[in-house]
Amino acid sequence: MEKRTLLAFALSLLVLLVWQQMFYKPPQKTKTKETAKTEGAAKPGAETKEKTTAQKVPEKKQIIDKNALLTPPPQKIAGKIVTVDTPNFRAEFSTKGGLLKSFKLRKYRESVEKDSPPKELITIKDSGYYPFLTELVKNSDAAIAYAEYKVSAEKLVVRSDKKEAKLIFSWDSPKGLRVTKTFTFYPDNYLFDMKVTLENTGTESLTDALAINMFNAPYEKEQSRLNANRVVVLNKKGLEEFNEKKIRKSSPVIPAPFKWLGYENNYFITALIPLSEDGYKVSLNLLNESSHLVRTVFLTPQFLVKPGAKTDFEVRFFVGPKDLTVLKDANYDLAKSVNFGWFDIIAKPLLWFMDYIYKYVHNYGVAIIVVTVVIKILFWPLTHKSYESMKTMKKLQPKMAAIREKYKNDREKLNQELMNLYRTYKVNPVGGCLPMILQIPVFFALYRMLYGAIELRHAPFCLWINDLSAPDRLYIGINIPYLGGLPVLTILMGISMFVQQKMTPTGGDPRQEKMMLMMPVIFTVFFVNFPSGLVLYWLVNNILSIGQQYMINKNA
């Protein structure tokens, strides 16, 4: 029984600790097929080739550190605010530089409160650096960054019955350069395009390269290890992740081609999608460690624009939720940003099934219960076999004790007689644990899915549980240290686990019984800050296991 005790203990530790090693590594790399066929840029989701009348010139190797090319901002970004309203978001631009100062998602809120404002994805405060800051690498005209641009409209409304709408910023430099930023918005998704056109209105040729800056800060006020912000790139190698530590250490430069590059957490993503495969590169820098401000620079190839000629560069952006349906509709393999790590192949079907159930029950808590019941039914034969094996082992304890006593000085003979006993009664000494091992991948897949699915963000269940993505807390007017409120669901889970352990045969080993009775306490402490959706799954699974064990004991 020593081996069975050690195996059971190892399994328990695996459930508690394995994700510490597995869930914080870079996502599994998956191969992608590069599409050669391109279509017009007017259709979101279709790739286009860069159009330019300028001549390309040989490009020198450029390494961009965190301060290179970065035009210092004025003390205050003044200028008029221009609003863009679509069915999915509201964006606010400044006429100073044509910078994006606000991007609010209409269908998502900052917090679970009913009067909470729409979710803001531009969380930069007081730095002066905002997305779409445009610069010339050789500093041909530094004023381009924060110049006062003319704008085609002070308010743009993108109606659901229209195909697209354009917002145009333009500025004429005294040095003979006309800069035009054209933003194209679509009514039915979170995609929009940015085209920068440089026209040489002077008398001398312009040789330079264009840098389009993106600045991102954490989407949530409070960061957690399990919902950390990061940069993710989808290229020919697959999905590569750059966390803040890696960006700070190496300031990586990402060469072309890649499908997209995004700043994300579990729930939201700001993705840059190149519409050309020709010569661009992207650098990543951490500008401010205290505010976690990440700078992404999209650097074009060097170009030569003669007097009277012009060149333009176009990129596409997706700024929105990491909802699989929305991402698939947007194309570009953006759906791969929803990555559940090693268990992605199991987690995504579970997510699809949970969403399918939700269509009928309209409550994600109920959907989790249904998913749990279905999983329990599927694993019922394995669990039943496990319980039966443990019961048989318990009945054999007296015979096993006698064999150990008789052959205590002959290890080889002892093992031989024990194996004969197992064969006689057709029992596997680890038969009670092996079926549970098969269920571990499903548990971890559910864990990752329930922790990262945007569907559960602010999704209510019942009574005090109003957010299945957050720990459950019942506030009783007393501030409980380290907890705030009472974790009722977690306590119920611990109690159900204790009842289950008392009903489940352990093979008669006193040491194993003591160890297993410790597990409810350990799990309760460990689960106290887990999402209530995950705790709900575990509680329902325990209740079903208690019912199954009751039926087995009754029919014994």
Coordinates of C-alpha atoms in Angstrom, one line a residue:
M1 CA 0.0 0.0 0.0
E2 CA 3.0 2.3 0.3
K3 CA 3.1 2.6 -3.5
R4 CA -0.6 3.4 -3.7
T5 CA -0.3 6.0 -0.9
L6 CA 2.6 7.7 -2.7
L7 CA 0.7 7.6 -6.0
A8 CA -2.4 9.2 -4.5
F9 CA -0.3 11.9 -2.8
A10 CA 1.5 12.5 -6.1
L11 CA -1.8 12.9 -7.9
S12 CA -3.0 15.4 -5.3
L13 CA 0.1 17.5 -5.6
L14 CA -0.2 17.3 -9.4
V15 CA -3.7 18.8 -9.2
L16 CA -2.5 21.6 -6.9
L17 CA 0.8 22.5 -8.5
V18 CA 1.2 21.4 -12.1
W19 CA -0.2 24.6 -13.6
Q20 CA 2.5 26.6 -11.9
Q21 CA 4.9 24.9 -14.4
M22 CA 2.5 24.5 -17.3
F23 CA 0.2 27.6 -17.6
Y24 CA 2.8 30.4 -17.6
K25 CA 5.0 29.2 -20.4
P26 CA 4.7 30.6 -23.9
P27 CA 1.7 29.3 -25.7
Q28 CA 2.1 26.1 -27.8
K29 CA 3.4 26.9 -31.2
T30 CA 1.1 26.1 -34.0
K31 CA 1.9 26.2 -37.7
T32 CA 0.0 28.6 -39.9
K33 CA -0.6 28.7 -43.6
E34 CA 0.3 31.9 -45.3
T35 CA -2.2 32.9 -47.9
A36 CA -0.9 34.1 -51.2
K37 CA -4.2 35.3 -52.5
T38 CA -5.0 38.9 -51.6
E39 CA -8.1 41.0 -52.0
G40 CA -9.1 44.7 -51.8
A41 CA -8.4 46.5 -48.5
A42 CA -12.0 47.8 -48.4
K43 CA -13.2 44.4 -47.1
P44 CA -12.2 43.7 -43.5
G45 CA -10.4 40.4 -43.2
A46 CA -8.8 40.5 -46.6
E47 CA -5.1 41.2 -47.1
T48 CA -3.8 43.9 -49.5
K49 CA -0.4 44.8 -51.0
E50 CA 1.2 48.2 -50.3
K51 CA 0.8 50.7 -53.0
T52 CA 3.4 53.4 -53.5
T53 CA 4.7 55.7 -56.2
A54 CA 7.9 56.3 -54.3
Q55 CA 11.1 54.4 -54.9
K56 CA 12.5 52.1 -52.3
V57 CA 16.1 52.6 -51.3
P58 CA 18.5 50.2 -49.6
E59 CA 17.8 50.0 -45.9
K60 CA 20.5 50.1 -43.3
K61 CA 20.1 47.9 -40.2
Q62 CA 18.1 49.8 -37.6
I63 CA 17.8 48.9 -34.0
I64 CA 15.3 51.0 -32.1
D65 CA 15.9 51.5 -28.4
K66 CA 13.2 52.8 -26.1
N67 CA 14.1 56.4 -26.7
A68 CA 15.1 56.4 -30.4
L69 CA 12.7 58.2 -32.8
L70 CA 10.5 59.1 -29.9
T71 CA 9.5 62.8 -30.2
P72 CA 9.0 64.3 -26.7
P73 CA 5.4 65.1 -26.2
P74 CA 4.2 68.6 -25.2
Q75 CA 3.3 69.1 -21.6
K76 CA -0.4 68.8 -22.5
I77 CA -1.9 67.2 -25.6
A78 CA -4.4 69.9 -26.6
G79 CA -6.4 70.0 -29.8
K80 CA -10.0 69.3 -30.5
I81 CA -11.6 65.9 -29.7
V82 CA -13.0 64.0 -32.7
T83 CA -15.4 61.2 -31.9
V84 CA -16.2 58.0 -33.9
D85 CA -19.2 56.0 -33.0
T86 CA -19.9 52.5 -34.3
P87 CA -22.3 49.8 -33.1
N88 CA -19.3 48.2 -31.3
F89 CA -17.1 51.0 -29.9
R90 CA -16.7 54.7 -29.4
A91 CA -13.2 56.2 -30.3
E92 CA -11.9 59.6 -29.5
F93 CA -9.1 61.2 -31.5
S94 CA -7.1 64.4 -30.9
T95 CA -6.5 66.8 -33.8
K96 CA -3.0 67.1 -32.3
G97 CA -1.1 64.5 -34.3
G98 CA -4.3 62.5 -35.1
L99 CA -3.7 60.5 -31.9
L100 CA -6.1 58.0 -30.4
K101 CA -7.0 59.1 -26.8
S102 CA -9.9 56.8 -26.0
F103 CA -11.4 53.5 -27.2
K104 CA -14.4 52.3 -25.3
L105 CA -16.2 49.0 -26.0
R106 CA -20.0 49.4 -25.9
K107 CA -20.8 45.8 -25.1
Y108 CA -18.4 45.5 -22.1
R109 CA -18.1 47.3 -18.8
E110 CA -15.3 48.3 -16.5
S111 CA -16.8 46.5 -13.5
V112 CA -19.7 44.3 -12.6
E113 CA -21.8 47.3 -11.3
K114 CA -24.8 48.1 -13.4
D115 CA -23.8 51.8 -13.7
S116 CA -20.3 50.9 -14.7
P117 CA -19.0 52.8 -17.8
P118 CA -18.0 51.0 -21.0
K119 CA -14.7 49.2 -21.0
E120 CA -11.8 51.6 -21.8
L121 CA -8.8 50.0 -23.6
I122 CA -6.7 53.2 -23.8
T123 CA -5.6 53.3 -20.2
I124 CA -2.5 55.6 -20.6
K125 CA -2.5 58.4 -18.1
D126 CA -0.5 61.7 -18.2
S127 CA 2.3 60.3 -20.3
G128 CA 1.5 62.2 -23.5
Y129 CA 2.2 59.1 -25.6
Y130 CA -0.9 57.8 -27.4
P131 CA -1.5 55.3 -30.2
F132 CA -0.9 56.3 -33.9
L133 CA 2.0 58.7 -33.0
T134 CA 3.6 59.0 -36.5
E135 CA 7.3 59.9 -37.0
L136 CA 9.9 60.1 -39.7
V137 CA 13.0 57.9 -38.8
K138 CA 15.6 60.4 -40.0
N139 CA 13.6 63.3 -38.4
S140 CA 13.0 65.0 -41.7
D141 CA 10.2 66.9 -40.0
A142 CA 9.8 66.4 -36.3
A143 CA 6.6 68.5 -36.3
I144 CA 4.7 65.6 -37.9
A145 CA 4.2 63.9 -34.5
Y146 CA 2.2 66.6 -32.7
A147 CA 1.1 69.0 -35.4
E148 CA -2.4 70.4 -35.5
Y149 CA -4.1 68.4 -38.2
K150 CA -7.2 69.4 -40.1
V151 CA -10.0 66.8 -39.9
S152 CA -12.7 65.9 -42.3
A153 CA -15.4 65.8 -39.5
E154 CA -15.6 66.5 -35.8
K155 CA -18.0 63.6 -35.3
L156 CA -18.3 60.4 -37.3
V157 CA -21.2 58.0 -37.0
V158 CA -20.8 54.5 -38.6
R159 CA -24.3 53.2 -39.1
S160 CA -25.1 49.5 -39.2
D161 CA -26.8 49.9 -42.6
K162 CA -23.6 51.3 -44.2
K163 CA -20.5 49.6 -45.4
E164 CA -17.8 51.9 -44.1
A165 CA -16.9 55.4 -43.1
K166 CA -13.7 57.4 -43.3
L167 CA -12.1 60.0 -41.0
I168 CA -9.3 62.0 -42.6
F169 CA -6.6 64.0 -40.8
S170 CA -4.3 66.2 -42.9
W171 CA -1.4 68.5 -42.3
D172 CA 0.9 70.6 -44.6
S173 CA 4.4 71.1 -43.3
P174 CA 6.3 74.3 -44.0
K175 CA 9.1 72.1 -45.3
G176 CA 7.1 70.8 -48.2
L177 CA 5.5 67.7 -46.9
R178 CA 1.8 66.9 -46.9
V179 CA 0.8 64.2 -44.4
T180 CA -2.6 62.5 -44.5
K181 CA -3.9 60.0 -42.0
T182 CA -7.0 58.1 -43.3
F183 CA -8.9 55.9 -40.9
T184 CA -11.6 53.6 -42.3
F185 CA -14.2 52.1 -39.9
Y186 CA -16.6 49.3 -40.4
P187 CA -20.0 48.8 -38.8
D188 CA -20.1 45.1 -38.1
N189 CA -16.8 44.3 -36.4
Y190 CA -13.8 45.7 -34.4
L191 CA -11.5 46.2 -37.4
F192 CA -10.4 49.5 -38.8
D193 CA -7.7 50.7 -41.2
M194 CA -5.1 53.4 -40.9
K195 CA -3.4 54.7 -44.1
V196 CA -0.6 57.2 -43.9
T197 CA 0.1 59.1 -47.1
L198 CA 3.2 61.2 -47.6
E199 CA 3.2 63.7 -50.5
N200 CA 6.3 65.7 -51.4
T201 CA 5.1 69.2 -52.2
G202 CA 8.6 70.7 -52.0
T203 CA 11.5 70.9 -54.4
E204 CA 13.9 68.4 -52.9
S205 CA 13.6 64.6 -52.7
L206 CA 12.7 63.0 -49.4
T207 CA 14.6 59.8 -48.3
D208 CA 13.3 58.4 -45.0
A209 CA 11.2 55.7 -43.3
L210 CA 8.0 55.9 -41.4
A211 CA 7.5 54.9 -37.8
I212 CA 3.9 54.3 -36.5
N213 CA 3.9 54.1 -32.7
M214 CA 1.4 52.1 -30.6
F215 CA 1.4 52.6 -26.8
N216 CA -0.4 50.2 -24.5
A217 CA -0.8 50.0 -20.7
P218 CA -2.6 47.3 -18.7
Y219 CA -6.3 47.0 -19.5
E220 CA -7.2 46.3 -15.8
K221 CA -6.4 48.5 -12.8
E222 CA -5.2 45.5 -10.8
Q223 CA -3.0 43.0 -12.6
S224 CA -2.9 39.4 -11.6
R225 CA -0.4 36.7 -12.5
L226 CA -3.2 34.8 -14.2
N227 CA -4.4 37.7 -16.3
A228 CA -1.2 39.5 -17.0
N229 CA -0.8 41.7 -20.1
R230 CA 1.6 40.6 -22.8
V231 CA 2.5 41.0 -26.4
V232 CA 1.8 38.1 -28.7
V233 CA 2.9 37.6 -32.3
L234 CA 1.6 35.1 -34.9
N235 CA 4.2 34.3 -37.5
K236 CA 5.4 31.4 -39.5
K237 CA 6.7 29.7 -36.4
G238 CA 3.4 29.9 -34.7
L239 CA 2.4 31.9 -31.6
E240 CA 5.2 33.7 -29.7
E241 CA 4.7 35.5 -26.4
F242 CA 6.6 38.4 -25.0
N243 CA 5.9 39.3 -21.3
E244 CA 7.0 42.5 -19.7
K245 CA 10.1 41.0 -18.3
K246 CA 11.2 39.7 -21.7
I247 CA 10.5 43.1 -23.3
R248 CA 12.4 45.0 -20.6
K249 CA 15.4 42.6 -20.9
S250 CA 15.9 42.4 -24.7
S251 CA 13.7 45.1 -26.4
P252 CA 13.0 42.5 -29.2
V253 CA 12.8 43.4 -32.9
I254 CA 10.3 41.3 -34.9
P255 CA 11.0 41.1 -38.6
A256 CA 8.4 40.6 -41.4
P257 CA 6.4 38.7 -42.2
F258 CA 3.9 38.0 -39.5
K259 CA 0.1 37.7 -39.5
W260 CA -0.5 40.0 -36.6
L261 CA 1.0 41.4 -33.4
G262 CA -1.2 42.1 -30.4
Y263 CA -1.1 43.5 -26.9
E264 CA -3.5 41.4 -24.8
N265 CA -4.7 40.0 -21.6
N266 CA -7.2 37.1 -21.1
Y267 CA -10.1 39.1 -22.3
F268 CA -9.1 41.9 -24.7
I269 CA -6.6 42.5 -27.5
T270 CA -5.2 45.4 -29.6
A271 CA -3.8 43.8 -32.7
L272 CA -1.7 45.3 -35.5
I273 CA -2.2 43.6 -38.9
P274 CA 0.2 44.4 -41.7
L275 CA -1.3 44.7 -45.1
S276 CA 2.0 44.2 -46.8
E277 CA 4.8 41.6 -46.5
D278 CA 7.5 43.9 -47.8
G279 CA 10.4 44.9 -45.5
Y280 CA 8.7 46.2 -42.4
K281 CA 9.7 45.4 -38.8
V282 CA 8.4 46.0 -35.4
S283 CA 10.2 46.8 -32.2
L284 CA 9.0 46.4 -28.6
N285 CA 10.2 48.6 -25.7
L286 CA 9.1 49.1 -22.1
L287 CA 8.9 52.9 -21.7
N288 CA 7.8 53.1 -18.1
E289 CA 8.1 50.3 -15.6
S290 CA 5.9 51.8 -13.0
S291 CA 3.0 52.3 -15.4
H292 CA 3.9 49.2 -17.4
L293 CA 3.8 51.3 -20.6
V294 CA 4.7 49.2 -23.7
R295 CA 5.8 50.9 -26.9
T296 CA 5.3 49.1 -30.2
V297 CA 6.9 50.7 -33.3
F298 CA 5.9 49.6 -36.8
L299 CA 8.8 50.6 -39.0
T300 CA 8.4 50.8 -42.8
P301 CA 11.2 50.2 -45.3
Q302 CA 13.2 53.3 -46.4
F303 CA 11.7 55.1 -49.3
L304 CA 12.6 57.9 -51.8
V305 CA 9.8 60.4 -52.6
K306 CA 10.7 62.8 -55.4
P307 CA 9.1 66.2 -55.7
G308 CA 5.5 65.9 -56.8
A309 CA 5.4 62.1 -55.9
K310 CA 3.8 60.4 -52.9
T311 CA 3.8 57.2 -51.0
D312 CA 1.4 55.5 -48.6
F313 CA 1.5 52.8 -46.0
E314 CA -1.5 51.0 -44.7
V315 CA -2.1 48.8 -41.6
R316 CA -5.2 47.3 -40.1
F317 CA -6.1 47.1 -36.4
F318 CA -8.4 44.9 -34.4
V319 CA -9.2 46.4 -31.0
G320 CA -11.8 44.4 -29.1
P321 CA -12.8 41.3 -27.1
K322 CA -11.1 37.9 -27.3
D323 CA -14.4 36.3 -28.2
L324 CA -13.8 33.3 -30.5
T325 CA -16.8 34.1 -32.7
V326 CA -15.8 37.7 -33.1
L327 CA -12.2 36.8 -33.8
K328 CA -13.1 34.2 -36.4
D329 CA -15.3 36.6 -38.2
A330 CA -12.5 39.1 -38.3
N331 CA -10.2 36.6 -40.0
Y332 CA -6.4 36.7 -40.0
D333 CA -6.2 33.8 -37.6
L334 CA -7.0 36.2 -34.8
A335 CA -8.8 33.4 -33.1
K336 CA -5.5 31.9 -32.2
S337 CA -5.0 34.6 -29.7
V338 CA -7.5 32.6 -27.5
N339 CA -4.9 30.1 -26.4
F340 CA -5.5 27.8 -23.4
G341 CA -1.9 26.4 -23.4
W342 CA -1.1 22.7 -23.4
F343 CA -4.8 21.7 -23.1
D344 CA -6.1 24.0 -25.9
I345 CA -7.3 21.0 -27.9
I346 CA -9.7 20.0 -25.1
A347 CA -10.5 23.5 -23.7
K348 CA -11.9 25.0 -26.9
P349 CA -14.4 22.2 -27.5
L350 CA -15.5 22.6 -23.9
L351 CA -15.9 26.4 -24.5
W352 CA -17.9 25.8 -27.6
F353 CA -20.2 23.3 -25.7
M354 CA -20.6 25.8 -22.8
D355 CA -21.6 28.5 -25.3
Y356 CA -24.0 26.1 -27.0
I357 CA -25.7 25.3 -23.7
Y358 CA -25.9 29.0 -22.8
K359 CA -28.0 29.7 -25.9
Y360 CA -30.8 27.7 -24.3
V361 CA -30.4 28.4 -20.6
H362 CA -29.2 32.0 -20.8
N363 CA -27.1 31.6 -17.6
Y364 CA -23.4 30.7 -17.7
G365 CA -23.6 29.2 -14.2
V366 CA -26.3 26.8 -15.3
A367 CA -24.3 26.1 -18.4
I368 CA -21.3 25.2 -16.3
I369 CA -23.5 22.8 -14.3
V370 CA -24.8 21.1 -17.5
V371 CA -21.2 20.8 -18.8
T372 CA -20.1 19.2 -15.5
V373 CA -23.0 16.7 -15.6
V374 CA -22.2 15.7 -19.1
I375 CA -18.5 15.2 -18.3
K376 CA -19.5 13.2 -15.2
I377 CA -21.7 10.9 -17.4
L378 CA -18.9 10.4 -19.9
F379 CA -16.4 9.5 -17.1
W380 CA -19.0 7.5 -15.1
P381 CA -17.7 4.0 -16.2
L382 CA -14.1 5.0 -15.4
T383 CA -15.0 6.5 -12.0
H384 CA -17.2 3.4 -11.2
K385 CA -14.3 1.1 -12.0
S386 CA -12.0 3.2 -9.8
Y387 CA -14.4 3.0 -6.8
E388 CA -15.0 -0.8 -7.3
S389 CA -11.2 -1.3 -7.4
M390 CA -10.7 0.5 -4.2
K391 CA -13.5 -1.5 -2.5
T392 CA -11.9 -4.7 -3.6
M393 CA -8.5 -3.6 -2.3
K394 CA -10.0 -2.8 1.0
K395 CA -11.5 -6.3 1.3
L396 CA -8.1 -7.7 0.5
Q397 CA -6.3 -5.8 3.3
P398 CA -6.4 -8.7 5.9
K399 CA -4.9 -11.1 3.3
M400 CA -2.3 -8.6 2.3
A401 CA -1.3 -7.9 5.9
A402 CA -0.9 -11.7 6.4
I403 CA 1.4 -12.0 3.4
R404 CA 3.5 -9.0 4.5
E405 CA 3.9 -10.5 8.0
K406 CA 4.7 -14.0 6.6
Y407 CA 7.3 -12.8 4.1
K408 CA 8.6 -9.6 5.8
N409 CA 12.2 -10.8 5.5
D410 CA 11.9 -11.9 1.9
R411 CA 11.1 -8.9 -0.3
E412 CA 11.1 -10.8 -3.6
K413 CA 8.8 -13.5 -2.3
L414 CA 6.5 -10.8 -0.7
N415 CA 6.1 -9.1 -4.1
Q416 CA 5.5 -12.4 -5.8
E417 CA 2.8 -13.4 -3.4
L418 CA 1.1 -10.0 -3.6
M419 CA 1.0 -10.3 -7.4
N420 CA -0.5 -13.8 -7.1
L421 CA -3.2 -12.4 -4.8
Y422 CA -4.0 -9.6 -7.3
R423 CA -4.3 -12.1 -10.1
T424 CA -6.5 -14.4 -8.1
Y425 CA -9.0 -11.6 -7.3
K426 CA -8.5 -9.9 -10.7
V427 CA -7.6 -6.5 -9.2
N428 CA -5.0 -3.9 -10.1
P429 CA -3.3 -2.3 -7.1
V430 CA -3.3 1.1 -8.9
G431 CA -6.7 0.6 -10.5
G432 CA -8.3 3.1 -8.3
C433 CA -5.9 5.8 -9.4
L434 CA -5.5 5.2 -13.1
P435 CA -9.0 6.3 -14.1
M436 CA -8.5 9.5 -12.2
I437 CA -5.3 10.2 -14.1
L438 CA -7.3 10.1 -17.3
Q439 CA -9.6 12.8 -16.0
I440 CA -6.7 15.2 -15.1
P441 CA -6.3 16.7 -18.6
V442 CA -10.1 17.5 -18.6
F443 CA -9.8 19.2 -15.2
F444 CA -6.9 21.4 -16.4
A445 CA -8.6 22.2 -19.7
L446 CA -11.7 23.3 -17.7
Y447 CA -9.5 25.3 -15.4
R448 CA -7.8 27.2 -18.2
M449 CA -11.1 27.6 -20.1
L450 CA -13.1 28.9 -17.1
Y451 CA -10.2 31.2 -16.1
G452 CA -9.7 32.7 -19.5
A453 CA -13.1 32.8 -21.3
I454 CA -14.4 36.3 -21.8
E455 CA -17.9 34.8 -21.7
L456 CA -17.6 34.5 -17.9
R457 CA -16.4 38.1 -17.4
H458 CA -19.1 39.8 -15.4
A459 CA -21.5 36.8 -16.1
P460 CA -23.9 36.4 -13.1
F461 CA -25.1 33.1 -11.7
C462 CA -27.5 33.5 -8.8
L463 CA -27.9 35.1 -5.4
W464 CA -24.6 36.8 -4.4
I465 CA -22.6 35.3 -7.3
N466 CA -22.7 38.1 -9.9
D467 CA -19.3 37.5 -11.7
L468 CA -18.3 33.9 -12.5
S469 CA -14.8 35.1 -13.5
A470 CA -14.1 36.5 -9.9
P471 CA -13.8 34.8 -6.6
D472 CA -17.1 34.3 -4.8
R473 CA -17.7 36.6 -1.8
L474 CA -20.8 37.1 0.3
Y475 CA -20.4 40.4 2.2
I476 CA -22.0 40.1 5.6
G477 CA -21.1 43.5 7.0
I478 CA -17.9 42.3 8.6
N479 CA -14.5 42.7 6.8
I480 CA -12.8 39.3 6.9
P481 CA -9.0 39.7 6.8
Y482 CA -7.4 38.8 3.5
L483 CA -10.8 37.9 2.1
G484 CA -13.2 40.8 2.5
G485 CA -16.3 38.7 2.3
L486 CA -17.3 35.1 3.1
P487 CA -16.3 32.6 0.3
V488 CA -19.5 30.5 0.7
L489 CA -19.2 28.6 -2.5
T490 CA -15.6 27.6 -1.7
I491 CA -16.6 26.5 1.8
L492 CA -19.4 24.4 0.4
M493 CA -16.9 22.9 -2.1
G494 CA -14.6 21.9 0.8
I495 CA -17.5 20.4 2.8
S496 CA -18.6 18.3 -0.2
M497 CA -15.0 17.2 -0.8
F498 CA -14.8 16.1 2.8
V499 CA -18.1 14.1 2.6
Q500 CA -16.9 12.5 -0.7
Q501 CA -13.6 11.5 1.0
K502 CA -15.4 9.9 3.9
M503 CA -17.6 7.9 1.6
T504 CA -14.8 6.8 -0.8
P505 CA -12.9 3.6 0.2
T506 CA -9.2 4.1 0.5
G507 CA -8.1 0.5 0.6
G508 CA -7.8 0.4 4.3
D509 CA -4.5 2.1 4.7
P510 CA -4.7 4.5 7.8
R511 CA -1.9 6.7 6.4
Q512 CA -3.7 7.1 3.1
E513 CA -7.0 7.8 4.9
K514 CA -5.4 10.6 7.0
M515 CA -3.7 12.1 3.9
M516 CA -6.9 12.1 1.9
L517 CA -8.9 13.8 4.7
M518 CA -6.3 16.6 4.6
M519 CA -7.1 17.3 0.9
P520 CA -10.4 19.1 1.5
V521 CA -8.7 21.7 3.7
I522 CA -5.8 22.1 1.3
F523 CA -8.2 22.5 -1.7
T524 CA -10.5 24.9 0.1
V525 CA -7.5 27.2 0.9
F526 CA -6.2 26.9 -2.6
F527 CA -9.5 27.6 -4.3
V528 CA -10.5 30.6 -2.1
N529 CA -9.3 33.1 -4.8
F530 CA -10.2 31.0 -7.8
P531 CA -13.0 32.2 -10.2
S532 CA -16.4 31.2 -8.8
G533 CA -17.1 29.5 -12.1
L534 CA -14.3 27.0 -11.5
V535 CA -15.4 26.5 -7.9
L536 CA -18.9 25.9 -9.1
Y537 CA -17.7 23.2 -11.4
W538 CA -15.7 21.5 -8.6
L539 CA -18.7 21.7 -6.2
V540 CA -21.1 20.2 -8.7
N541 CA -18.6 17.5 -9.6
N542 CA -18.2 16.6 -5.9
I543 CA -22.0 16.4 -5.4
L544 CA -22.3 14.1 -8.4
S545 CA -19.4 11.9 -7.1
I546 CA -21.2 11.7 -3.7
G547 CA -24.3 10.5 -5.4
Q548 CA -22.4 8.0 -7.5
Q549 CA -20.6 6.6 -4.4
Y550 CA -23.9 6.3 -2.5
M551 CA -25.3 4.2 -5.3
I552 CA -22.2 2.0 -5.4
N553 CA -22.3 1.5 -1.6
K554 CA -26.0 0.8 -1.6
N555 CA -25.7 -1.9 -4.2
A556 CA -22.6 -3.5 -2.6

